Amino acid sequence: MGRLLLVRDITARTAKSHVVVTDMVAASFLVGPMLLILFFISLTRAERQMEEWRKRVTEESGARMQLREDHLRALEHAALYDTLTGLPNRKSLDEQLAHAVDTATQEGKRFILALLNIQRVNEINVTLGHETGDTLLRQVAERLEQGLPDALVVARTGGDEFAVALPAPGETSAADVVKMIRGTLSPTFYVGGISLDMLANIGIALYPEHAHYAVALLRRADVAMRQAKRRRENYAVYDSSLDPHGTRRLTLLGDLRQAIEEDRLVLHYQPQVSMKENRVVAAEALVRWAHPKLGLIPPAEFIPIAEQTGVIKALTRWVLKRALAQQAIWMRQGLDLAMCVNLSAHDLQDEALPDHVAELIEQSTRAPHRLTLELTESAIMHDAEQALGVLNRFAAMGCPLSIDDFGTGYSSLVYLKRLPVRELKVDGSFVADMCRKENDASIVASTISLAHTLGLVVVAEGVADGATRDALAELACDRFQGYYISRALPPAAFVEWLASVSGQAGLTPAVQT
Ligand code: C2E
Ligand code: MG
Ligand code: MG
């Protein structure tokens, strides 16, 4: 059969494809780098974009972190600094004081802590507006900071309270520190075109004499400040006998309960004189306690103790009973004197008191309109709604109500108008210096004129000399009391005194027998 061998020349065909391949290779040599360049360009662009994104994300998270940090810092600042004045707040004071104690201990140095209660801030808020009050507090802060460059701490501890710790090298006394503080506050403040003189009650505690720890030192300065406020003194240095947790206080508390039960308190009576009639028209009953071991205890010491412990309820009832019994005796003797009795904030929480007083009056004088009940503004403001209920009941019984120590509290006369008040007693602290201090004189003058506009009787207390009496007469003040006429006297001495001044020129006591 044989084999057929076919040979075909494909040179021409391969040559064609060779050309194609060569073309392709040539093209790829041309396009390849271009593609590579394009690829490189887009890669770089993508990389750049990614870098931008990364940057943006980093920036954004950084900003977010910063924001969080700022927020945290702001929170921390708000927790440690007072927003109004920018001064360290109470919490911060604790820390800074602890630090000051540590440093003083290590260096064997003394320092003095002063707590300041700026007077009449509430009154300024009420009468001139909160903005004025705020501006004033900011100015006080600035003065303290700038005026006391050596201060270890200057802080605002509350609404109208500031704390200052000052180094006390050598013999530096509390009085020196008070002088420095008062020096910074004494120039008149100007707020919105109004000039204001600011005073402070200052409580002083010394390191290391009064306490070795910051917390205890602060508490002691606080005790002293309350003491200064109560006694209306410029300053008070911590005195352990006045400490609410001190042993003297506990002794007094126990003994006071007993003294009331055993009838060992006494009442002294201070005469009140009518300006127009020049006649003694009333007597204020002021309680006295002669402690068998501790001697005469001033009411400014034991009344606050009685108030803080509820003993005041029994004390007030005792005073009312005694004063009314005395008034009844005097009435029988022909002495026509109104009786003024002081009530405390707690008495206005005592719903049973009006009925009890009605009963006592029924058993004694039967003249409710001759029993004036004196209340301080702060006693009323303590719980104004509750107070109003009890005050209305007293007013309905016919007992005149009087606002004692007017000018030292927070109320405005406009608010007092809503109360069934008949009389207003201008606080002795304004009256005492009215002939020397223009500011006090204008306070007394405007209080009298406003009170008269509201139909209130005005009594000035703390009149210590004739010039003050005359100045008050000029201002049409209705009545006055004070050492100029007489101190508070025991009942027998009171009657003797009345008899002695009877018929004297310028004073006609209400002696009718
Ligand atoms: P208060 O009711 O404002 O009484 C007036 C105080 O001023 C009395 O002090 C009086 O002796 C004093 N005083 C009178 N005239 C003058 C003066 O010309 N100059 C000066 N510097 N002081 C004068 P006292 O008796 O020490 O009483 C102090 C406070 O104790 C009273 O202030 C009153 O808030 C309270 N208190 C006294 N007795 C009672 C009471 O029976 N019950 C209550 N709840 N508080 C009482
Ligand atoms: Mg009084
Ligand atoms: Mg008074």
Coordinates of C-alpha atoms and ligand atoms in Angstrom, one line a residue:
M1 CA 0.0 0.0 0.0
G2 CA 2.8 2.5 0.5
R3 CA 2.9 5.8 2.5
L4 CA 2.1 9.3 1.3
L5 CA 4.2 12.0 2.7
L6 CA 2.9 15.5 2.5
V7 CA 5.2 18.4 3.1
R8 CA 3.8 21.8 3.2
D9 CA 5.7 25.1 3.3
I10 CA 4.2 27.2 6.2
T11 CA 7.0 29.8 6.2
A12 CA 4.7 32.4 4.7
R13 CA 2.0 31.8 7.3
T14 CA 4.5 31.8 10.3
A15 CA 6.1 34.9 8.9
K16 CA 2.7 36.5 9.2
S17 CA 2.2 35.5 12.7
H18 CA 5.8 36.4 13.4
V19 CA 5.0 39.9 12.3
V20 CA 1.9 39.9 14.5
V21 CA 3.9 38.7 17.4
T22 CA 6.6 41.2 16.7
D23 CA 4.0 43.9 16.4
M24 CA 2.5 42.8 19.6
V25 CA 5.8 42.7 21.4
A26 CA 6.6 46.1 20.0
A27 CA 3.2 47.4 21.1
S28 CA 3.5 45.8 24.5
F29 CA 6.9 47.5 24.8
L30 CA 5.2 50.7 24.0
V31 CA 1.9 50.2 26.0
G32 CA 3.5 48.3 28.9
P33 CA 5.5 51.3 30.3
M34 CA 2.5 53.5 29.7
L35 CA 0.3 51.1 31.6
L36 CA 2.9 50.8 34.2
I37 CA 3.1 54.6 34.4
L38 CA -0.7 54.8 34.6
F39 CA -0.7 52.1 37.2
F40 CA 2.0 53.8 39.1
I41 CA 0.2 57.2 38.9
S42 CA -3.1 55.7 40.1
L43 CA -1.3 53.8 42.8
T44 CA 0.4 57.0 44.0
R45 CA -2.9 58.8 43.9
A46 CA -4.6 56.0 45.8
E47 CA -1.7 56.0 48.3
R48 CA -2.0 59.8 48.6
Q49 CA -5.7 59.5 49.1
M50 CA -5.2 56.9 51.7
E51 CA -2.7 59.0 53.4
E52 CA -5.1 62.0 53.4
W53 CA -7.8 59.7 54.8
R54 CA -5.5 58.4 57.4
K55 CA -4.5 62.0 58.3
R56 CA -8.1 63.1 58.4
V57 CA -9.1 60.2 60.6
T58 CA -6.1 60.9 62.8
E59 CA -6.9 64.6 62.9
E60 CA -10.6 63.9 63.6
S61 CA -9.9 61.4 66.3
G62 CA -7.3 63.8 67.7
A63 CA -9.8 66.6 67.7
R64 CA -12.4 64.3 69.3
M65 CA -9.8 63.3 71.9
Q66 CA -9.0 67.0 72.4
L67 CA -12.7 67.8 72.8
R68 CA -13.0 65.0 75.3
E69 CA -10.0 66.1 77.1
D70 CA -11.3 69.7 77.1
H71 CA -14.6 68.5 78.3
L72 CA -13.0 66.5 81.0
R73 CA -10.8 69.4 82.0
A74 CA -13.9 71.7 82.0
L75 CA -15.7 69.2 84.2
E76 CA -12.7 68.9 86.5
H77 CA -12.4 72.7 86.6
A78 CA -16.1 73.0 87.4
A79 CA -15.8 70.4 90.1
L80 CA -12.9 72.3 91.7
Y81 CA -13.5 76.0 90.8
D82 CA -16.3 78.3 91.4
T83 CA -17.9 79.3 88.1
L84 CA -18.9 82.9 89.3
T85 CA -15.5 84.0 90.6
G86 CA -13.1 81.5 89.2
L87 CA -11.7 80.9 92.7
P88 CA -11.1 77.4 94.1
N89 CA -14.4 76.0 95.5
R90 CA -15.0 74.1 98.7
K91 CA -13.7 70.8 97.4
S92 CA -10.6 72.4 96.1
L93 CA -10.1 74.3 99.4
D94 CA -10.1 70.9 101.3
E95 CA -7.2 69.7 99.0
Q96 CA -5.3 73.0 99.1
L97 CA -5.7 73.3 102.8
A98 CA -4.5 69.7 103.3
H99 CA -1.5 70.7 101.2
A100 CA -0.9 73.8 103.3
V101 CA -1.1 71.8 106.5
D102 CA 1.5 69.3 105.1
T103 CA 3.9 72.1 104.0
A104 CA 3.5 73.9 107.3
T105 CA 4.1 70.7 109.3
Q106 CA 7.3 70.0 107.3
E107 CA 8.6 73.5 107.6
G108 CA 7.4 74.0 111.2
K109 CA 5.4 77.1 110.3
R110 CA 2.1 78.5 111.5
F111 CA -0.8 79.8 109.4
I112 CA -4.2 81.3 110.0
L113 CA -7.4 80.3 108.3
A114 CA -10.1 82.9 108.0
L115 CA -13.7 82.2 106.9
L116 CA -15.5 85.3 105.8
N117 CA -19.2 85.7 105.6
I118 CA -19.9 88.8 103.5
Q119 CA -22.8 90.7 105.1
R120 CA -26.0 91.7 103.3
V121 CA -25.3 89.8 100.1
N122 CA -28.9 88.4 100.1
E123 CA -30.3 91.8 100.8
I124 CA -28.4 93.2 97.9
N125 CA -29.7 90.3 95.7
V126 CA -33.3 91.1 96.7
T127 CA -33.1 94.9 96.5
L128 CA -30.6 95.5 93.7
G129 CA -31.0 92.2 91.7
H130 CA -28.9 89.1 91.5
E131 CA -26.6 90.6 88.8
T132 CA -25.5 93.3 91.2
G133 CA -24.9 90.6 93.8
D134 CA -22.9 88.5 91.4
T135 CA -20.8 91.5 90.3
L136 CA -20.1 92.3 93.9
L137 CA -19.0 88.8 94.8
R138 CA -16.7 88.8 91.8
Q139 CA -15.2 92.1 93.0
V140 CA -14.8 90.7 96.5
A141 CA -12.9 87.7 95.0
E142 CA -10.7 89.9 93.0
R143 CA -9.9 92.1 96.0
L144 CA -9.0 89.1 98.1
E145 CA -6.8 87.6 95.5
Q146 CA -5.0 90.8 94.6
G147 CA -4.9 92.3 98.0
L148 CA -3.5 89.2 99.7
P149 CA -0.7 88.1 97.4
D150 CA 0.9 86.0 100.2
A151 CA -2.2 84.0 100.8
L152 CA -1.8 80.2 100.7
V153 CA -5.4 79.7 99.6
V154 CA -8.2 82.0 98.6
A155 CA -11.4 80.2 97.9
R156 CA -15.2 80.7 97.7
T157 CA -16.9 78.2 99.9
G158 CA -20.5 79.2 99.5
G159 CA -22.9 81.9 98.4
D160 CA -21.5 84.7 100.4
E161 CA -18.7 82.8 102.1
F162 CA -15.0 83.0 101.3
A163 CA -11.9 81.3 102.9
V164 CA -8.4 82.7 103.1
A165 CA -5.4 81.0 104.6
L166 CA -2.5 83.3 105.3
P167 CA 1.0 82.5 106.7
A168 CA 1.4 83.7 110.3
P169 CA 5.1 84.1 110.9
G170 CA 6.3 84.8 114.4
E171 CA 3.8 86.7 116.5
T172 CA 1.2 87.3 113.8
S173 CA -2.1 87.4 115.6
A174 CA -5.7 86.8 114.5
A175 CA -6.2 90.6 114.8
D176 CA -3.4 91.3 112.3
V177 CA -4.9 88.9 109.8
V178 CA -8.4 90.4 110.2
K179 CA -6.9 93.9 109.7
M180 CA -5.3 92.8 106.4
I181 CA -8.6 91.2 105.2
R182 CA -10.7 94.1 106.2
G183 CA -8.2 96.4 104.6
T184 CA -8.8 94.8 101.2
L185 CA -12.5 95.0 101.6
S186 CA -12.8 98.4 103.2
P187 CA -12.6 100.7 100.1
T188 CA -16.1 101.3 98.8
F189 CA -17.3 98.9 96.0
Y190 CA -18.9 100.4 92.9
V191 CA -21.5 98.3 91.1
G192 CA -23.6 99.8 88.3
G193 CA -23.2 103.3 89.6
I194 CA -24.1 102.4 93.1
S195 CA -21.5 102.6 95.9
L196 CA -21.6 99.9 98.5
D197 CA -19.6 99.3 101.7
M198 CA -19.1 95.7 102.3
L199 CA -18.4 94.2 105.7
A200 CA -17.7 90.6 106.7
N201 CA -18.0 88.5 109.8
I202 CA -14.8 86.6 110.0
G203 CA -14.1 83.3 111.8
I204 CA -10.5 82.5 112.6
A205 CA -8.8 79.2 113.4
L206 CA -5.0 78.9 113.8
Y207 CA -2.8 76.1 112.6
P208 CA -1.4 74.3 114.6
E209 CA -3.0 75.7 117.8
H210 CA -6.6 74.8 117.0
A211 CA -6.3 71.7 114.8
H212 CA -3.7 69.6 113.2
Y213 CA -5.9 68.5 110.2
A214 CA -7.4 70.5 107.4
V215 CA -10.9 69.3 107.9
A216 CA -10.9 70.0 111.7
L217 CA -9.3 73.4 111.1
L218 CA -12.0 74.3 108.6
R219 CA -14.8 73.2 110.9
R220 CA -13.3 75.3 113.7
A221 CA -13.0 78.4 111.6
D222 CA -16.7 77.8 110.7
V223 CA -17.7 77.6 114.4
A224 CA -15.8 80.9 114.9
M225 CA -17.5 82.5 111.9
R226 CA -21.0 81.5 113.2
Q227 CA -20.0 82.9 116.5
A228 CA -19.0 86.2 115.0
K229 CA -22.2 86.3 113.0
R230 CA -24.4 85.6 116.0
R231 CA -22.6 88.2 118.2
R232 CA -22.5 90.6 115.2
E233 CA -18.8 91.1 115.7
N234 CA -16.2 91.7 113.1
Y235 CA -14.4 88.5 113.9
A236 CA -14.2 85.7 116.4
V237 CA -11.3 83.4 117.1
Y238 CA -12.2 79.7 117.6
D239 CA -13.0 79.0 121.2
S240 CA -13.5 75.4 122.2
S241 CA -16.1 76.4 124.8
L242 CA -18.3 77.6 122.0
D243 CA -17.9 74.6 119.8
P244 CA -21.2 72.8 119.2
H245 CA -19.4 69.6 119.9
G246 CA -17.4 70.9 122.8
T247 CA -17.9 69.8 126.4
R248 CA -19.0 73.2 127.7
R249 CA -21.9 73.1 125.2
L250 CA -23.0 69.6 126.3
T251 CA -22.8 70.7 129.9
L252 CA -24.8 73.8 129.2
L253 CA -27.4 71.8 127.3
G254 CA -28.0 69.4 130.1
D255 CA -28.0 72.1 132.7
L256 CA -30.3 74.3 130.7
R257 CA -33.0 71.7 130.6
Q258 CA -32.8 71.3 134.3
A259 CA -32.7 75.1 134.9
I260 CA -36.0 75.5 133.0
E261 CA -37.6 72.6 134.9
E262 CA -36.4 73.9 138.2
D263 CA -37.4 77.5 137.5
R264 CA -33.9 78.8 137.8
L265 CA -33.8 81.2 134.9
V266 CA -34.8 84.8 135.4
L267 CA -36.2 87.5 133.3
H268 CA -34.9 91.0 133.1
Y269 CA -36.9 93.8 131.6
Q270 CA -35.7 96.6 129.3
P271 CA -37.9 99.7 129.1
Q272 CA -39.1 101.0 125.7
V273 CA -39.9 104.7 125.4
S274 CA -42.4 106.4 123.2
M275 CA -40.7 109.4 121.4
K276 CA -43.8 111.5 121.2
E277 CA -45.1 111.0 124.7
N278 CA -41.7 110.7 126.4
R279 CA -43.2 107.8 128.3
V280 CA -42.2 104.3 129.1
V281 CA -44.8 102.3 127.2
A282 CA -43.4 98.8 127.1
A283 CA -40.8 96.4 128.5
E284 CA -38.9 93.7 126.6
A285 CA -38.4 90.5 128.6
L286 CA -34.8 89.3 128.2
V287 CA -33.9 85.9 129.7
R288 CA -30.9 85.6 132.1
W289 CA -29.2 82.4 133.3
A290 CA -26.8 82.4 136.3
H291 CA -25.2 79.0 136.0
P292 CA -24.2 77.7 139.5
K293 CA -20.7 76.9 138.4
L294 CA -20.0 78.8 135.2
G295 CA -21.5 82.1 136.2
L296 CA -23.7 84.3 134.1
I297 CA -24.2 82.8 130.7
P298 CA -25.3 85.4 128.0
P299 CA -28.4 84.6 126.0
A300 CA -26.3 84.8 122.8
E301 CA -24.6 81.7 124.0
F302 CA -27.4 79.5 125.4
I303 CA -30.3 80.5 123.1
P304 CA -28.6 79.1 120.0
I305 CA -27.9 75.9 121.9
A306 CA -31.6 75.7 122.9
E307 CA -32.6 76.4 119.3
Q308 CA -30.3 73.7 117.9
T309 CA -31.6 71.1 120.3
G310 CA -35.3 71.8 120.6
V311 CA -35.1 73.0 124.2
I312 CA -36.2 76.4 122.9
K313 CA -39.8 75.1 122.9
A314 CA -39.8 74.7 126.7
L315 CA -37.7 77.9 127.2
T316 CA -40.2 80.1 125.2
R317 CA -43.1 78.7 127.1
W318 CA -41.3 79.4 130.4
V319 CA -40.5 83.0 129.3
L320 CA -44.1 83.6 128.1
K321 CA -45.5 82.3 131.4
R322 CA -43.2 84.4 133.5
A323 CA -43.5 87.6 131.5
L324 CA -47.3 87.4 131.4
A325 CA -47.4 86.8 135.2
Q326 CA -45.1 89.8 135.7
Q327 CA -47.2 92.0 133.4
A328 CA -50.3 91.0 135.3
I329 CA -48.7 91.9 138.6
W330 CA -47.7 95.3 137.2
M331 CA -51.2 95.8 135.8
R332 CA -52.6 95.2 139.2
Q333 CA -50.1 97.8 140.5
G334 CA -51.4 100.3 137.9
L335 CA -48.4 100.0 135.5
D336 CA -49.7 100.0 132.0
L337 CA -46.9 98.5 130.1
A338 CA -47.0 96.4 127.0
M339 CA -44.8 93.2 127.3
C340 CA -42.5 92.2 124.5
V341 CA -41.3 88.6 124.2
N342 CA -38.8 87.2 121.8
L343 CA -39.7 84.1 119.8
S344 CA -37.4 81.8 117.8
A345 CA -37.7 80.2 114.4
H346 CA -38.6 76.9 116.1
D347 CA -41.5 78.5 117.9
L348 CA -43.1 79.2 114.5
Q349 CA -43.0 75.5 113.8
D350 CA -44.9 74.8 117.0
E351 CA -48.5 74.6 115.9
A352 CA -49.7 74.3 119.5
L353 CA -48.1 77.5 120.6
P354 CA -50.8 80.0 119.7
D355 CA -53.4 78.1 121.7
H356 CA -51.0 77.8 124.6
V357 CA -50.3 81.5 124.6
A358 CA -54.1 82.2 124.4
E359 CA -54.5 80.1 127.5
L360 CA -51.6 81.8 129.3
I361 CA -53.1 85.3 128.5
E362 CA -56.5 84.1 129.7
Q363 CA -54.9 83.0 133.1
S364 CA -53.0 86.3 133.5
T365 CA -53.6 89.7 131.8
R366 CA -56.5 88.9 129.5
A367 CA -55.0 91.5 127.3
P368 CA -53.6 89.9 124.1
H369 CA -53.1 93.3 122.4
R370 CA -50.6 94.1 125.2
L371 CA -48.3 91.1 124.3
T372 CA -46.0 91.9 121.5
L373 CA -44.2 89.0 119.9
E374 CA -40.8 89.7 118.5
L375 CA -39.4 87.6 115.6
T376 CA -36.3 88.1 113.6
E377 CA -36.5 88.1 109.8
S378 CA -34.4 84.9 109.5
A379 CA -36.8 83.2 111.9
I380 CA -39.7 84.0 109.6
M381 CA -37.8 83.2 106.4
H382 CA -36.6 79.8 107.9
D383 CA -39.9 78.3 106.7
A384 CA -42.0 81.2 105.6
E385 CA -45.2 79.3 104.7
Q386 CA -45.3 77.5 108.0
A387 CA -44.4 80.7 109.8
L388 CA -47.2 82.6 108.1
G389 CA -49.8 80.1 109.4
V390 CA -48.7 80.5 113.1
L391 CA -48.2 84.3 112.7
N392 CA -51.8 84.7 111.3
R393 CA -53.1 82.8 114.3
F394 CA -51.3 85.2 116.7
A395 CA -52.5 88.2 114.7
A396 CA -56.1 86.8 114.9
M397 CA -55.7 86.6 118.7
G398 CA -54.8 90.3 118.7
C399 CA -51.1 90.0 119.6
P400 CA -49.0 92.6 117.8
L401 CA -46.1 91.1 115.9
S402 CA -42.7 92.8 115.6
I403 CA -39.7 92.2 113.4
D404 CA -36.7 92.2 115.6
D405 CA -33.1 93.1 114.5
F406 CA -34.5 94.5 111.2
G407 CA -31.8 95.0 108.6
T408 CA -29.6 92.1 109.5
G409 CA -31.7 89.5 107.7
Y410 CA -32.7 88.7 104.1
S411 CA -36.2 90.1 103.8
S412 CA -37.4 93.1 102.0
L413 CA -40.0 95.4 103.4
V414 CA -42.2 94.6 100.5
Y415 CA -42.3 90.9 101.6
L416 CA -42.9 91.9 105.2
K417 CA -46.0 93.8 104.0
R418 CA -47.6 90.4 103.3
L419 CA -47.2 89.4 106.9
P420 CA -49.5 90.5 109.7
V421 CA -46.7 92.6 111.2
R422 CA -47.4 95.7 113.3
E423 CA -44.0 96.9 114.3
L424 CA -40.4 96.9 113.1
K425 CA -37.3 97.1 115.4
V426 CA -34.3 98.6 113.6
D427 CA -31.3 96.6 114.6
G428 CA -29.0 98.2 117.2
S429 CA -25.9 97.7 114.9
F430 CA -27.2 100.5 112.6
V431 CA -28.6 102.7 115.4
A432 CA -25.4 102.6 117.4
D433 CA -23.2 104.3 114.8
M434 CA -25.9 106.4 113.1
C435 CA -24.4 109.7 114.4
R436 CA -21.0 108.8 113.2
K437 CA -21.6 106.8 110.0
E438 CA -23.5 108.4 107.2
N439 CA -24.3 105.0 105.7
D440 CA -25.9 103.7 108.9
A441 CA -27.8 107.0 109.2
S442 CA -29.2 106.7 105.8
I443 CA -30.2 103.0 106.4
V444 CA -32.0 104.0 109.5
A445 CA -33.7 107.0 107.8
S446 CA -34.9 105.0 104.8
T447 CA -36.1 102.1 107.0
I448 CA -38.2 104.4 109.1
S449 CA -39.7 106.2 106.2
L450 CA -40.5 103.0 104.3
A451 CA -41.9 101.3 107.4
H452 CA -44.1 104.3 107.9
T453 CA -45.3 104.2 104.4
L454 CA -46.3 100.6 105.1
G455 CA -48.1 101.7 108.2
L456 CA -45.7 100.1 110.7
V457 CA -44.6 101.4 114.1
V458 CA -40.8 101.8 114.2
V459 CA -38.8 101.0 117.3
A460 CA -35.0 101.8 117.4
E461 CA -32.9 99.5 119.6
G462 CA -29.4 100.0 121.0
V463 CA -29.8 103.7 121.6
A464 CA -26.8 104.5 123.8
D465 CA -26.7 108.3 124.0
G466 CA -28.8 111.4 123.8
A467 CA -27.5 112.5 120.4
T468 CA -28.8 109.2 118.8
R469 CA -32.1 109.7 120.5
D470 CA -32.4 113.2 119.2
A471 CA -31.4 112.1 115.7
L472 CA -34.1 109.4 115.8
A473 CA -36.7 111.9 117.0
E474 CA -35.8 114.0 113.9
L475 CA -36.5 111.0 111.7
A476 CA -39.9 110.5 113.4
C477 CA -39.0 107.2 114.9
D478 CA -41.9 106.1 117.1
R479 CA -40.1 104.4 120.0
F480 CA -36.7 103.5 121.3
Q481 CA -34.9 101.4 123.8
G482 CA -31.2 101.2 124.8
Y483 CA -28.7 101.8 127.5
Y484 CA -29.3 105.6 127.2
I485 CA -32.6 105.0 129.1
S486 CA -31.7 101.8 130.9
R487 CA -30.3 98.3 130.7
A488 CA -32.5 95.3 131.2
L489 CA -33.3 95.1 134.9
P490 CA -34.7 92.5 137.3
P491 CA -38.5 93.3 138.1
A492 CA -37.9 95.0 141.4
A493 CA -35.1 97.1 140.1
F494 CA -37.2 98.0 137.0
V495 CA -40.0 99.3 139.2
E496 CA -37.5 101.2 141.4
W497 CA -36.0 102.7 138.3
L498 CA -39.4 103.7 137.0
A499 CA -40.2 105.4 140.3
S500 CA -36.8 107.2 140.2
V501 CA -37.3 108.7 136.8
S502 CA -40.9 109.5 137.4
G503 CA -41.4 113.2 137.0
Q504 CA -37.9 113.8 135.7
A505 CA -37.8 116.3 132.9
G506 CA -37.8 114.6 129.6
L507 CA -39.2 111.3 130.8
T508 CA -42.6 110.4 132.2
P509 CA -42.8 106.7 133.1
A510 CA -46.1 105.0 132.9
V511 CA -46.5 104.9 136.6
Q512 CA -50.1 105.6 137.4
T513 CA -50.2 105.0 141.1
Ligands
C2E1 P1 -32.7 91.3 121.2 O1 -34.1 90.8 121.3 O2 -32.4 92.2 120.0 O3 -32.5 92.1 122.5 C1 -31.8 93.3 122.6 C2 -30.4 93.0 123.1 O4 -29.7 94.2 122.9 C3 -30.4 92.6 124.5 O5 -29.2 91.8 124.7 C4 -30.1 94.0 125.2 O6 -29.6 93.8 126.5 C5 -29.2 94.6 124.2 N1 -29.2 96.0 124.3 C6 -30.2 96.8 124.7 N2 -29.8 98.1 124.7 C7 -28.5 98.2 124.2 C8 -27.6 99.2 124.0 O7 -27.9 100.4 124.1 N3 -26.4 98.8 123.6 C9 -26.0 97.5 123.4 N4 -24.8 97.2 123.0 N5 -26.9 96.5 123.6 C10 -28.1 96.8 124.0 P2 -29.4 90.4 125.4 O8 -30.3 90.5 126.6 O9 -28.0 89.9 125.6 O10 -30.1 89.6 124.4 C11 -29.5 89.2 123.2 C12 -30.4 88.5 122.3 O11 -30.8 87.2 122.9 C13 -31.8 89.2 122.2 O12 -31.6 90.2 121.2 C14 -32.6 88.0 121.7 O13 -32.4 87.8 120.3 C15 -32.1 86.9 122.5 N6 -33.0 86.6 123.7 C16 -32.9 87.2 124.9 N7 -33.9 86.7 125.6 C17 -34.6 85.9 124.9 C18 -35.8 85.0 125.1 O14 -36.4 85.0 126.1 N8 -36.2 84.2 124.1 C19 -35.5 84.2 122.9 N9 -36.0 83.4 121.9 N10 -34.4 85.0 122.6 C20 -34.0 85.8 123.6
MG2 MG -35.9 91.5 120.9
MG3 MG -33.0 93.1 118.6

